[in-house]
Amino acid sequence: MSALEPSDVRLAGLPSGGVAEGGILGREHRALSFGIITVVLLVAFEATAVGTAMPVAARELDGVSLYAFAFSAYFTTSLFGMVVAGQWADRRGPLGALAVGMSGFAVGLLLSGTALNMWTFIAGRAVQGLGGGLVIVALYVVMGRAYPARLQPTIMAAFAAGWVVPSVVGPLVAGTVTEQLGWRWVFIGIPVLVVFPLALALPATRRMAAGPADPSAPPAPFERRRIRLALAVSVGAGLLQYAGQELRWLSLLPFVAGAALLGPAVVGRRALLPHGTWRAARGLPAVVLLRGFAAGSFIAAESFVPLMLVTQRGLTPTMAGLSLAVGGATWALGSYVQARPRMEAHRERLMVVGMVLVALAILAAPSVLVEAVPVWVVGVAWGVGCFGMGMVIASTSVLLLKLSAPHEAGANSAALQISDGLSNVLLLAAGGAGFAALGGGAVSGAAASASHPGAFLVVFLPMGVVALAGAFVAGRVREG
């Protein structure tokens, strides 16, 4: 999760310097802050709205067995977009990647909204992910270039606070539109909102963060090797996801091919991730690995929460989405806590505590499979988990920028997002395979069904274990 309305600055609890001269809403940064925060607001609204409409879309397109693929397709293509955006931003500035990314984001939504079958719907999610990958890395580079180090925790807290309104309004609007007009209008309506963020963000980015990191140096060419590795990661992750969904002996072929493509790209000597990432080496490698453990476990679990509430407890899409609404506020609160100056010395401890809270939330969510457990338990658990995620995700972003030289900000930001996106794909693939293997894909119809509770347990329980492993990695983010 990651933004903030001007009138909400005081309510979000930002440090008092946020509105003062020289703060993120001071004269120097005001236009840029409004612009990029509006972009994040749109991304936040899309995430909460689409998550609410997805169970109905999958059911009507006869694609519940491919439910996880509809989420992971976004993350798969975003991996490629992230690497391209990192090189693009370091060499020519983040402006182009931001403009192209937002446009692709809108085109993907339109493609999904007009899909006649599940595979076309998934293709739209893939196009959307490519645009999203460009956008997220471009925003990190803008933040690293335009804001001094003292303001970076504050702008990250503002990003998180921007999820508060969409997390409440998004499910309500999306659920109402889905029930009254149909799920397609959720996807088709969002692209209209892209125009306003672009009109705000692009001029401010051009003024404050355009051009290469070192204008005096000759422009460096794109590293074709990294582009090839990024393509290998995306194709490999997609093959692994496909193999996990098909569950046939022939699926071993795409599984082996996917693993062969991923290996050199993520663990080789010239991989896209920092050397030592997979052994949680102290400093930047541990930060990058932690981001993957946190985001992957949480997103993989959260993707199945609305489906679980709709199919197992009979909630409407609106109510299923609103059950997670409190998470936006607690995520912002967690991000605010890490932004306090006196917390800097305790950042490592905050991240450990945050990951423990995430694990507890994931493990508590499937308790609603028992009819006697009220559904509000999911809302409470997810609020706790989002508080932990707010501390962890914002802290990994702050530490990454602190550990990166200016000319490396794009590449390292891309590595952070690759870890994020790749873990989402792999853990969604694993969870989706288990879900389908235990009959989760057989759930159909509008009525609630409790026929396959084990299909949901095999998603949530392993993700809780991954989150606990993240608590160990969080203890290694400080350089030795």
Coordinates of C-alpha atoms in Angstrom, one line a residue:
M1 CA 0.0 0.0 0.0
S2 CA 1.1 3.3 -0.4
A3 CA -0.9 9.2 -0.6
L4 CA -2.9 12.2 1.2
E5 CA -5.5 14.9 0.6
P6 CA -4.4 18.4 1.5
S7 CA -7.1 18.7 4.1
D8 CA -6.0 15.4 5.7
V9 CA -2.5 16.4 6.7
R10 CA -3.3 17.1 10.3
L11 CA -5.6 14.1 10.6
A12 CA -3.0 11.8 9.2
G13 CA -0.6 12.9 12.0
L14 CA 2.3 13.9 9.8
P15 CA 5.2 15.6 11.4
S16 CA 4.5 19.3 11.9
G17 CA 7.1 20.3 9.3
G18 CA 4.9 18.8 6.6
V19 CA 3.0 22.0 6.0
A20 CA 5.8 24.4 7.0
E21 CA 8.0 26.2 4.5
G22 CA 10.5 23.6 3.3
G23 CA 8.2 20.6 4.2
I24 CA 6.5 18.3 1.7
L25 CA 3.6 20.9 1.4
G26 CA 5.9 23.9 1.5
R27 CA 6.2 26.2 -1.5
E28 CA 9.1 24.3 -3.1
H29 CA 7.5 20.8 -3.0
R30 CA 3.7 21.5 -2.9
A31 CA 2.9 21.0 -6.5
L32 CA 5.0 17.8 -6.8
S33 CA 3.6 16.4 -3.6
F34 CA 0.0 17.0 -4.7
G35 CA 0.8 15.4 -8.1
I36 CA 2.5 12.2 -7.0
I37 CA 0.2 11.7 -4.0
T38 CA -2.8 11.9 -6.5
V39 CA -1.1 9.2 -8.5
V40 CA -0.9 7.0 -5.5
L41 CA -4.5 7.8 -4.6
L42 CA -5.6 6.4 -8.0
V43 CA -3.5 3.3 -7.5
A44 CA -4.9 2.8 -4.0
F45 CA -8.5 3.2 -5.3
E46 CA -7.9 0.8 -8.1
A47 CA -6.4 -1.8 -5.8
T48 CA -9.3 -1.7 -3.3
A49 CA -12.0 -1.5 -6.0
V50 CA -10.7 -4.3 -8.2
G51 CA -10.2 -6.6 -5.2
T52 CA -13.8 -6.1 -4.4
A53 CA -15.1 -6.8 -7.9
M54 CA -12.7 -9.7 -8.6
P55 CA -14.7 -12.6 -7.1
V56 CA -17.8 -11.7 -9.1
A57 CA -15.7 -11.2 -12.3
A58 CA -14.0 -14.6 -11.9
R59 CA -17.3 -16.3 -11.3
E60 CA -19.1 -14.8 -14.3
L61 CA -16.2 -15.5 -16.6
D62 CA -16.1 -19.1 -15.3
G63 CA -12.6 -18.6 -14.0
V64 CA -12.6 -19.2 -10.2
S65 CA -9.9 -21.8 -10.7
L66 CA -7.7 -19.1 -12.3
Y67 CA -8.5 -16.6 -9.5
A68 CA -4.9 -16.4 -8.3
F69 CA -3.6 -16.0 -11.8
A70 CA -5.8 -12.8 -12.2
F71 CA -3.8 -11.2 -9.4
S72 CA -0.3 -12.6 -10.3
A73 CA -0.5 -11.7 -13.9
Y74 CA -0.3 -8.1 -12.8
F75 CA 2.8 -8.7 -10.7
T76 CA 4.4 -10.9 -13.4
T77 CA 4.5 -8.2 -16.1
S78 CA 5.2 -5.5 -13.5
L79 CA 8.6 -7.2 -12.9
F80 CA 9.7 -6.4 -16.4
G81 CA 8.3 -2.9 -16.2
M82 CA 10.2 -2.2 -13.0
V83 CA 13.6 -3.0 -14.5
V84 CA 12.9 -1.0 -17.6
A85 CA 11.8 1.9 -15.4
G86 CA 14.9 1.7 -13.2
Q87 CA 17.2 2.1 -16.2
W88 CA 15.0 4.6 -17.9
A89 CA 14.8 6.8 -14.8
D90 CA 18.6 6.6 -14.0
R91 CA 19.6 7.5 -17.6
R92 CA 16.8 9.9 -18.8
G93 CA 14.8 10.8 -15.7
P94 CA 11.5 9.4 -14.4
L95 CA 9.2 11.6 -16.4
G96 CA 8.8 9.3 -19.4
A97 CA 8.4 6.1 -17.4
L98 CA 5.7 7.8 -15.3
A99 CA 3.7 9.0 -18.3
V100 CA 3.9 5.7 -20.3
G101 CA 3.2 3.7 -17.1
M102 CA 0.0 5.6 -16.3
S103 CA -1.2 5.2 -19.8
G104 CA -0.6 1.5 -19.9
F105 CA -2.3 1.2 -16.5
A106 CA -5.5 2.7 -18.0
V107 CA -5.3 0.5 -21.2
G108 CA -5.1 -2.7 -19.1
L109 CA -8.1 -1.8 -17.1
L110 CA -10.1 -1.2 -20.2
L111 CA -9.0 -4.6 -21.7
S112 CA -10.1 -6.4 -18.5
G113 CA -13.3 -4.6 -18.3
T114 CA -14.3 -5.6 -21.8
A115 CA -13.1 -9.2 -21.6
L116 CA -15.4 -12.0 -22.7
N117 CA -13.4 -14.9 -21.0
M118 CA -11.0 -15.3 -18.1
W119 CA -7.8 -15.4 -20.2
T120 CA -8.6 -12.1 -21.9
F121 CA -9.3 -10.7 -18.5
I122 CA -5.9 -12.0 -17.3
A123 CA -4.2 -10.4 -20.4
G124 CA -5.7 -7.0 -19.4
R125 CA -4.3 -7.5 -15.9
A126 CA -0.9 -8.2 -17.5
V127 CA -1.0 -5.0 -19.5
Q128 CA -2.0 -3.1 -16.4
G129 CA 0.9 -4.6 -14.4
L130 CA 3.4 -3.5 -17.0
G131 CA 2.2 0.1 -16.6
G132 CA 2.1 -0.3 -12.8
G133 CA 5.7 -1.5 -12.8
L134 CA 6.9 1.6 -14.7
V135 CA 4.9 3.9 -12.4
I136 CA 6.0 2.6 -9.0
V137 CA 9.8 2.7 -9.8
A138 CA 9.4 6.2 -11.4
L139 CA 7.7 7.4 -8.2
Y140 CA 10.5 6.1 -6.0
V141 CA 13.1 7.9 -8.2
V142 CA 11.1 11.1 -8.1
M143 CA 11.0 10.9 -4.3
G144 CA 14.7 10.2 -4.0
R145 CA 15.7 13.1 -6.3
A146 CA 13.2 15.8 -5.4
Y147 CA 13.0 15.4 -1.6
P148 CA 15.9 15.7 0.9
A149 CA 16.5 12.8 3.2
R150 CA 14.8 14.5 6.2
L151 CA 11.5 14.7 4.2
Q152 CA 11.6 11.1 2.7
P153 CA 10.0 9.4 5.7
T154 CA 7.3 12.1 5.7
I155 CA 6.4 11.7 2.1
M156 CA 6.3 7.9 2.6
A157 CA 3.9 8.5 5.5
A158 CA 1.8 10.7 3.2
F159 CA 1.7 7.9 0.6
A160 CA 0.4 5.5 3.2
A161 CA -2.1 8.0 4.5
G162 CA -3.5 8.3 1.0
W163 CA -4.9 4.7 1.3
V164 CA -7.2 5.7 4.1
V165 CA -10.0 7.2 2.0
P166 CA -9.7 4.7 -0.9
S167 CA -9.7 1.7 1.5
V168 CA -13.1 2.9 2.8
V169 CA -14.7 4.4 -0.3
G170 CA -13.2 1.9 -2.9
P171 CA -15.0 -1.2 -1.6
L172 CA -18.2 0.7 -1.1
V173 CA -18.2 2.2 -4.6
A174 CA -17.0 -0.9 -6.3
G175 CA -19.4 -3.1 -4.5
T176 CA -22.3 -0.9 -5.3
V177 CA -21.3 -0.6 -8.9
T178 CA -20.8 -4.4 -9.1
E179 CA -24.2 -5.1 -7.7
Q180 CA -26.2 -2.5 -9.5
L181 CA -24.4 -2.1 -12.9
G182 CA -22.0 -5.1 -13.1
W183 CA -18.4 -5.7 -12.4
R184 CA -17.2 -4.5 -15.8
W185 CA -18.0 -0.8 -14.9
V186 CA -15.5 -1.0 -12.1
F187 CA -12.7 -1.6 -14.6
I188 CA -14.0 0.6 -17.3
G189 CA -14.7 3.6 -15.0
I190 CA -11.3 3.9 -13.4
P191 CA -9.3 4.9 -16.5
V192 CA -11.3 8.2 -16.6
L193 CA -9.5 9.1 -13.4
V194 CA -6.0 8.8 -14.9
V195 CA -6.2 12.2 -16.6
F196 CA -6.2 14.3 -13.4
P197 CA -3.1 12.6 -11.8
L198 CA -1.2 13.0 -15.0
A199 CA -2.1 16.7 -15.3
L200 CA -0.8 17.3 -11.8
A201 CA 2.2 15.0 -11.7
L202 CA 3.9 15.4 -15.0
P203 CA 4.6 19.1 -15.0
A204 CA 5.9 19.0 -11.4
T205 CA 8.1 16.0 -12.2
R206 CA 9.5 17.7 -15.3
R207 CA 10.4 20.8 -13.2
M208 CA 12.0 19.0 -10.2
A209 CA 13.1 15.5 -11.2
A210 CA 13.5 15.4 -14.9
G211 CA 16.7 14.4 -16.8
P212 CA 19.5 12.0 -15.9
A213 CA 20.9 11.8 -12.4
D214 CA 24.2 13.4 -13.5
P215 CA 23.4 15.9 -16.4
S216 CA 27.2 16.5 -17.0
A217 CA 27.9 12.9 -17.7
P218 CA 27.3 11.4 -21.2
P219 CA 24.1 9.4 -21.4
A220 CA 24.7 5.8 -20.6
P221 CA 23.1 3.2 -22.9
F222 CA 20.5 0.8 -21.6
E223 CA 22.0 -2.4 -20.1
R224 CA 20.6 -5.0 -22.5
R225 CA 21.7 -7.8 -20.1
R226 CA 19.4 -6.5 -17.4
I227 CA 16.6 -6.1 -19.8
R228 CA 17.0 -9.7 -20.9
L229 CA 17.2 -10.8 -17.3
A230 CA 14.0 -8.9 -16.6
L231 CA 12.2 -10.5 -19.5
A232 CA 13.5 -13.9 -18.2
V233 CA 12.0 -13.2 -14.8
S234 CA 8.6 -12.2 -16.2
V235 CA 8.4 -15.2 -18.5
G236 CA 9.8 -17.6 -15.9
A237 CA 7.4 -16.4 -13.2
G238 CA 4.5 -16.7 -15.7
L239 CA 5.4 -20.3 -16.5
L240 CA 5.6 -21.2 -12.8
Q241 CA 2.2 -19.7 -12.2
Y242 CA 0.8 -21.6 -15.2
A243 CA 2.3 -24.8 -14.0
G244 CA 0.8 -24.3 -10.5
Q245 CA -2.7 -23.7 -11.9
E246 CA -2.8 -26.6 -14.3
L247 CA -1.9 -29.4 -11.9
R248 CA -1.1 -32.0 -14.5
W249 CA 2.0 -34.1 -15.1
L250 CA 2.7 -32.1 -18.3
S251 CA 2.8 -29.0 -16.0
L252 CA 6.3 -30.1 -15.0
L253 CA 7.6 -28.9 -18.4
P254 CA 6.6 -25.2 -17.8
F255 CA 7.7 -25.5 -14.2
V256 CA 11.2 -26.6 -15.1
A257 CA 11.4 -24.0 -17.9
G258 CA 10.2 -21.3 -15.5
A259 CA 12.7 -22.3 -12.8
A260 CA 15.5 -22.3 -15.4
L261 CA 14.7 -18.8 -16.5
L262 CA 14.3 -17.4 -13.0
G263 CA 17.5 -18.9 -11.6
P264 CA 20.2 -16.8 -13.3
A265 CA 18.0 -13.7 -13.2
V266 CA 17.5 -13.7 -9.4
V267 CA 20.4 -15.7 -7.8
G268 CA 23.2 -15.6 -10.4
R269 CA 26.4 -13.6 -9.9
R270 CA 25.0 -10.8 -12.2
A271 CA 21.4 -11.1 -11.0
L272 CA 18.8 -8.3 -10.8
L273 CA 18.8 -8.4 -7.0
P274 CA 21.8 -7.3 -4.8
H275 CA 24.4 -9.9 -4.1
G276 CA 23.6 -11.8 -0.9
T277 CA 19.9 -11.2 -1.1
W278 CA 18.9 -14.9 -0.8
R279 CA 21.1 -15.4 2.3
A280 CA 19.8 -12.2 3.9
A281 CA 23.2 -10.5 4.0
R282 CA 23.2 -7.4 6.3
G283 CA 22.2 -4.1 4.8
L284 CA 20.7 -3.6 1.4
P285 CA 20.3 -7.3 0.5
A286 CA 18.3 -7.9 3.7
V287 CA 16.2 -4.9 3.0
V288 CA 15.3 -6.2 -0.4
L289 CA 14.6 -9.7 0.8
L290 CA 12.4 -8.4 3.7
R291 CA 10.3 -6.4 1.2
G292 CA 9.6 -9.7 -0.7
F293 CA 8.7 -11.6 2.4
A294 CA 6.4 -8.9 3.7
A295 CA 4.6 -8.0 0.5
G296 CA 4.4 -11.6 -0.9
S297 CA 2.9 -13.2 2.2
F298 CA 0.5 -10.3 2.9
I299 CA -0.8 -9.8 -0.7
A300 CA -1.1 -13.6 -1.4
A301 CA -3.2 -13.9 1.7
E302 CA -5.2 -10.7 1.2
S303 CA -6.1 -11.7 -2.4
F304 CA -8.2 -14.6 -1.1
V305 CA -9.9 -12.8 1.8
P306 CA -12.8 -11.4 -0.3
L307 CA -13.3 -14.7 -2.1
M308 CA -13.4 -16.5 1.2
L309 CA -16.0 -14.1 2.7
V310 CA -18.2 -14.2 -0.4
T311 CA -18.1 -18.0 -1.0
Q312 CA -17.8 -19.3 2.6
R313 CA -19.8 -16.8 4.6
G314 CA -22.2 -15.5 2.0
L315 CA -21.2 -11.8 2.2
T316 CA -22.0 -9.5 -0.7
P317 CA -19.0 -8.1 -2.6
T318 CA -19.5 -4.7 -0.9
M319 CA -19.4 -6.2 2.6
A320 CA -16.5 -8.4 1.8
G321 CA -14.5 -5.4 0.6
L322 CA -15.5 -3.2 3.5
S323 CA -14.4 -5.9 6.0
L324 CA -10.8 -4.9 5.0
A325 CA -11.5 -1.1 5.0
V326 CA -10.0 -0.4 8.4
G327 CA -6.6 -1.6 7.0
G328 CA -6.1 1.6 5.1
A329 CA -6.2 3.7 8.3
T330 CA -4.0 1.4 10.4
W331 CA -1.5 1.1 7.5
A332 CA -1.2 4.9 7.5
L333 CA -0.8 4.8 11.3
G334 CA 2.0 2.3 11.0
S335 CA 3.7 4.4 8.4
Y336 CA 3.3 7.5 10.6
V337 CA 4.9 5.8 13.5
Q338 CA 8.0 4.9 11.5
A339 CA 8.2 8.5 10.3
R340 CA 8.6 10.0 13.8
P341 CA 12.2 11.3 14.2
R342 CA 12.7 9.6 17.5
M343 CA 11.9 6.2 16.0
E344 CA 14.9 6.3 13.6
A345 CA 17.1 4.6 16.2
H346 CA 14.5 1.8 16.7
R347 CA 13.7 1.2 13.0
E348 CA 15.0 -2.4 13.0
R349 CA 13.0 -3.3 16.1
L350 CA 9.9 -1.7 14.6
M351 CA 10.3 -3.8 11.5
V352 CA 10.6 -7.0 13.5
V353 CA 7.4 -6.2 15.5
G354 CA 5.7 -5.3 12.2
M355 CA 6.4 -8.7 10.7
V356 CA 5.2 -10.5 13.8
L357 CA 1.9 -8.5 13.6
V358 CA 1.6 -9.4 9.9
A359 CA 2.0 -13.1 10.7
L360 CA -0.6 -13.0 13.4
A361 CA -3.1 -11.3 11.1
I362 CA -2.6 -13.9 8.3
L363 CA -2.9 -16.8 10.7
A364 CA -6.1 -15.4 12.4
A365 CA -8.0 -14.6 9.1
P366 CA -9.1 -18.2 8.3
S367 CA -10.7 -18.5 11.7
V368 CA -13.9 -17.2 10.0
L369 CA -14.2 -20.5 8.2
V370 CA -15.8 -21.6 11.5
E371 CA -19.4 -20.4 11.4
A372 CA -19.4 -19.5 15.1
V373 CA -16.6 -16.9 14.5
P374 CA -18.0 -13.5 13.5
V375 CA -16.8 -12.1 10.2
W376 CA -15.6 -8.9 11.9
V377 CA -12.7 -10.9 13.2
V378 CA -11.2 -10.6 9.8
G379 CA -11.5 -6.8 9.9
V380 CA -9.8 -6.6 13.2
A381 CA -7.0 -9.0 12.3
W382 CA -6.4 -7.3 9.0
G383 CA -6.2 -3.9 10.8
V384 CA -3.5 -5.3 13.0
G385 CA -1.6 -6.7 10.0
C386 CA -1.9 -3.5 8.0
F387 CA -0.4 -1.6 11.0
G388 CA 2.6 -3.9 10.8
M389 CA 2.8 -3.5 7.1
G390 CA 2.7 0.2 7.3
M391 CA 5.8 0.2 9.5
V392 CA 7.7 -2.4 7.4
I393 CA 7.0 -1.2 3.9
A394 CA 7.7 2.4 4.5
S395 CA 10.9 1.5 6.5
T396 CA 12.2 -0.6 3.6
S397 CA 11.7 2.3 1.2
V398 CA 13.5 4.7 3.5
L399 CA 16.4 2.4 4.2
L400 CA 16.8 1.6 0.5
L401 CA 17.2 5.3 -0.4
K402 CA 19.5 5.8 2.5
L403 CA 21.8 2.9 1.3
S404 CA 21.8 3.9 -2.4
A405 CA 24.0 6.4 -4.2
P406 CA 22.0 8.9 -6.3
H407 CA 23.0 7.2 -9.6
E408 CA 21.9 3.9 -8.2
A409 CA 18.5 4.9 -6.9
G410 CA 16.6 3.7 -10.0
A411 CA 18.3 0.3 -10.2
N412 CA 18.0 -0.3 -6.4
S413 CA 14.4 0.8 -6.4
A414 CA 13.8 -1.6 -9.2
A415 CA 15.4 -4.4 -7.2
L416 CA 13.2 -3.6 -4.2
Q417 CA 10.1 -3.7 -6.4
I418 CA 11.3 -6.9 -8.2
S419 CA 11.6 -8.6 -4.8
D420 CA 8.1 -7.3 -4.0
G421 CA 6.5 -8.4 -7.3
L422 CA 8.4 -11.7 -7.7
S423 CA 7.4 -12.8 -4.2
N424 CA 3.8 -11.9 -5.0
V425 CA 3.9 -14.1 -8.1
L426 CA 5.6 -17.0 -6.5
L427 CA 3.5 -17.1 -3.4
L428 CA 0.3 -16.5 -5.3
A429 CA 1.3 -19.4 -7.6
A430 CA 1.9 -21.6 -4.6
G431 CA -1.3 -20.6 -2.8
G432 CA -3.3 -20.8 -6.0
A433 CA -2.0 -24.3 -6.7
G434 CA -2.9 -25.5 -3.3
F435 CA -6.3 -23.8 -3.6
A436 CA -7.1 -25.5 -6.9
A437 CA -5.7 -28.9 -5.7
L438 CA -8.1 -28.9 -2.7
G439 CA -11.1 -28.1 -4.8
G440 CA -11.2 -24.3 -4.4
G441 CA -11.8 -23.8 -8.0
A442 CA -15.0 -25.9 -7.8
V443 CA -16.8 -23.2 -5.8
S444 CA -19.4 -21.6 -8.0
G445 CA -22.7 -19.8 -7.8
A446 CA -23.8 -16.8 -5.8
A447 CA -24.7 -18.7 -2.7
A448 CA -22.3 -19.2 0.2
S449 CA -20.6 -22.5 0.4
A450 CA -18.4 -24.1 3.1
S451 CA -17.5 -27.2 1.0
H452 CA -13.8 -26.5 0.7
P453 CA -12.4 -24.8 3.8
G454 CA -9.1 -26.6 3.4
A455 CA -8.6 -24.9 0.1
F456 CA -8.4 -21.6 2.0
L457 CA -6.3 -23.0 4.9
V458 CA -3.6 -24.1 2.4
V459 CA -3.3 -20.5 1.3
F460 CA -3.2 -18.7 4.7
L461 CA -1.2 -21.0 6.9
P462 CA 2.0 -21.1 4.7
M463 CA 1.8 -17.3 4.2
G464 CA 1.8 -16.9 8.0
V465 CA 5.0 -19.0 8.2
V466 CA 6.6 -16.8 5.5
A467 CA 5.7 -13.7 7.4
L468 CA 7.4 -15.1 10.6
A469 CA 10.5 -15.8 8.5
G470 CA 10.4 -12.1 7.6
A471 CA 10.7 -11.2 11.3
F472 CA 14.1 -12.9 11.3
V473 CA 15.2 -11.0 8.2
A474 CA 14.1 -7.7 9.7
G475 CA 16.7 -8.2 12.3
R476 CA 19.4 -7.9 9.7
V477 CA 18.6 -4.7 7.8
R478 CA 21.2 -2.6 9.5
E479 CA 24.6 -2.8 8.0
G480 CA 27.2 -4.6 10.1

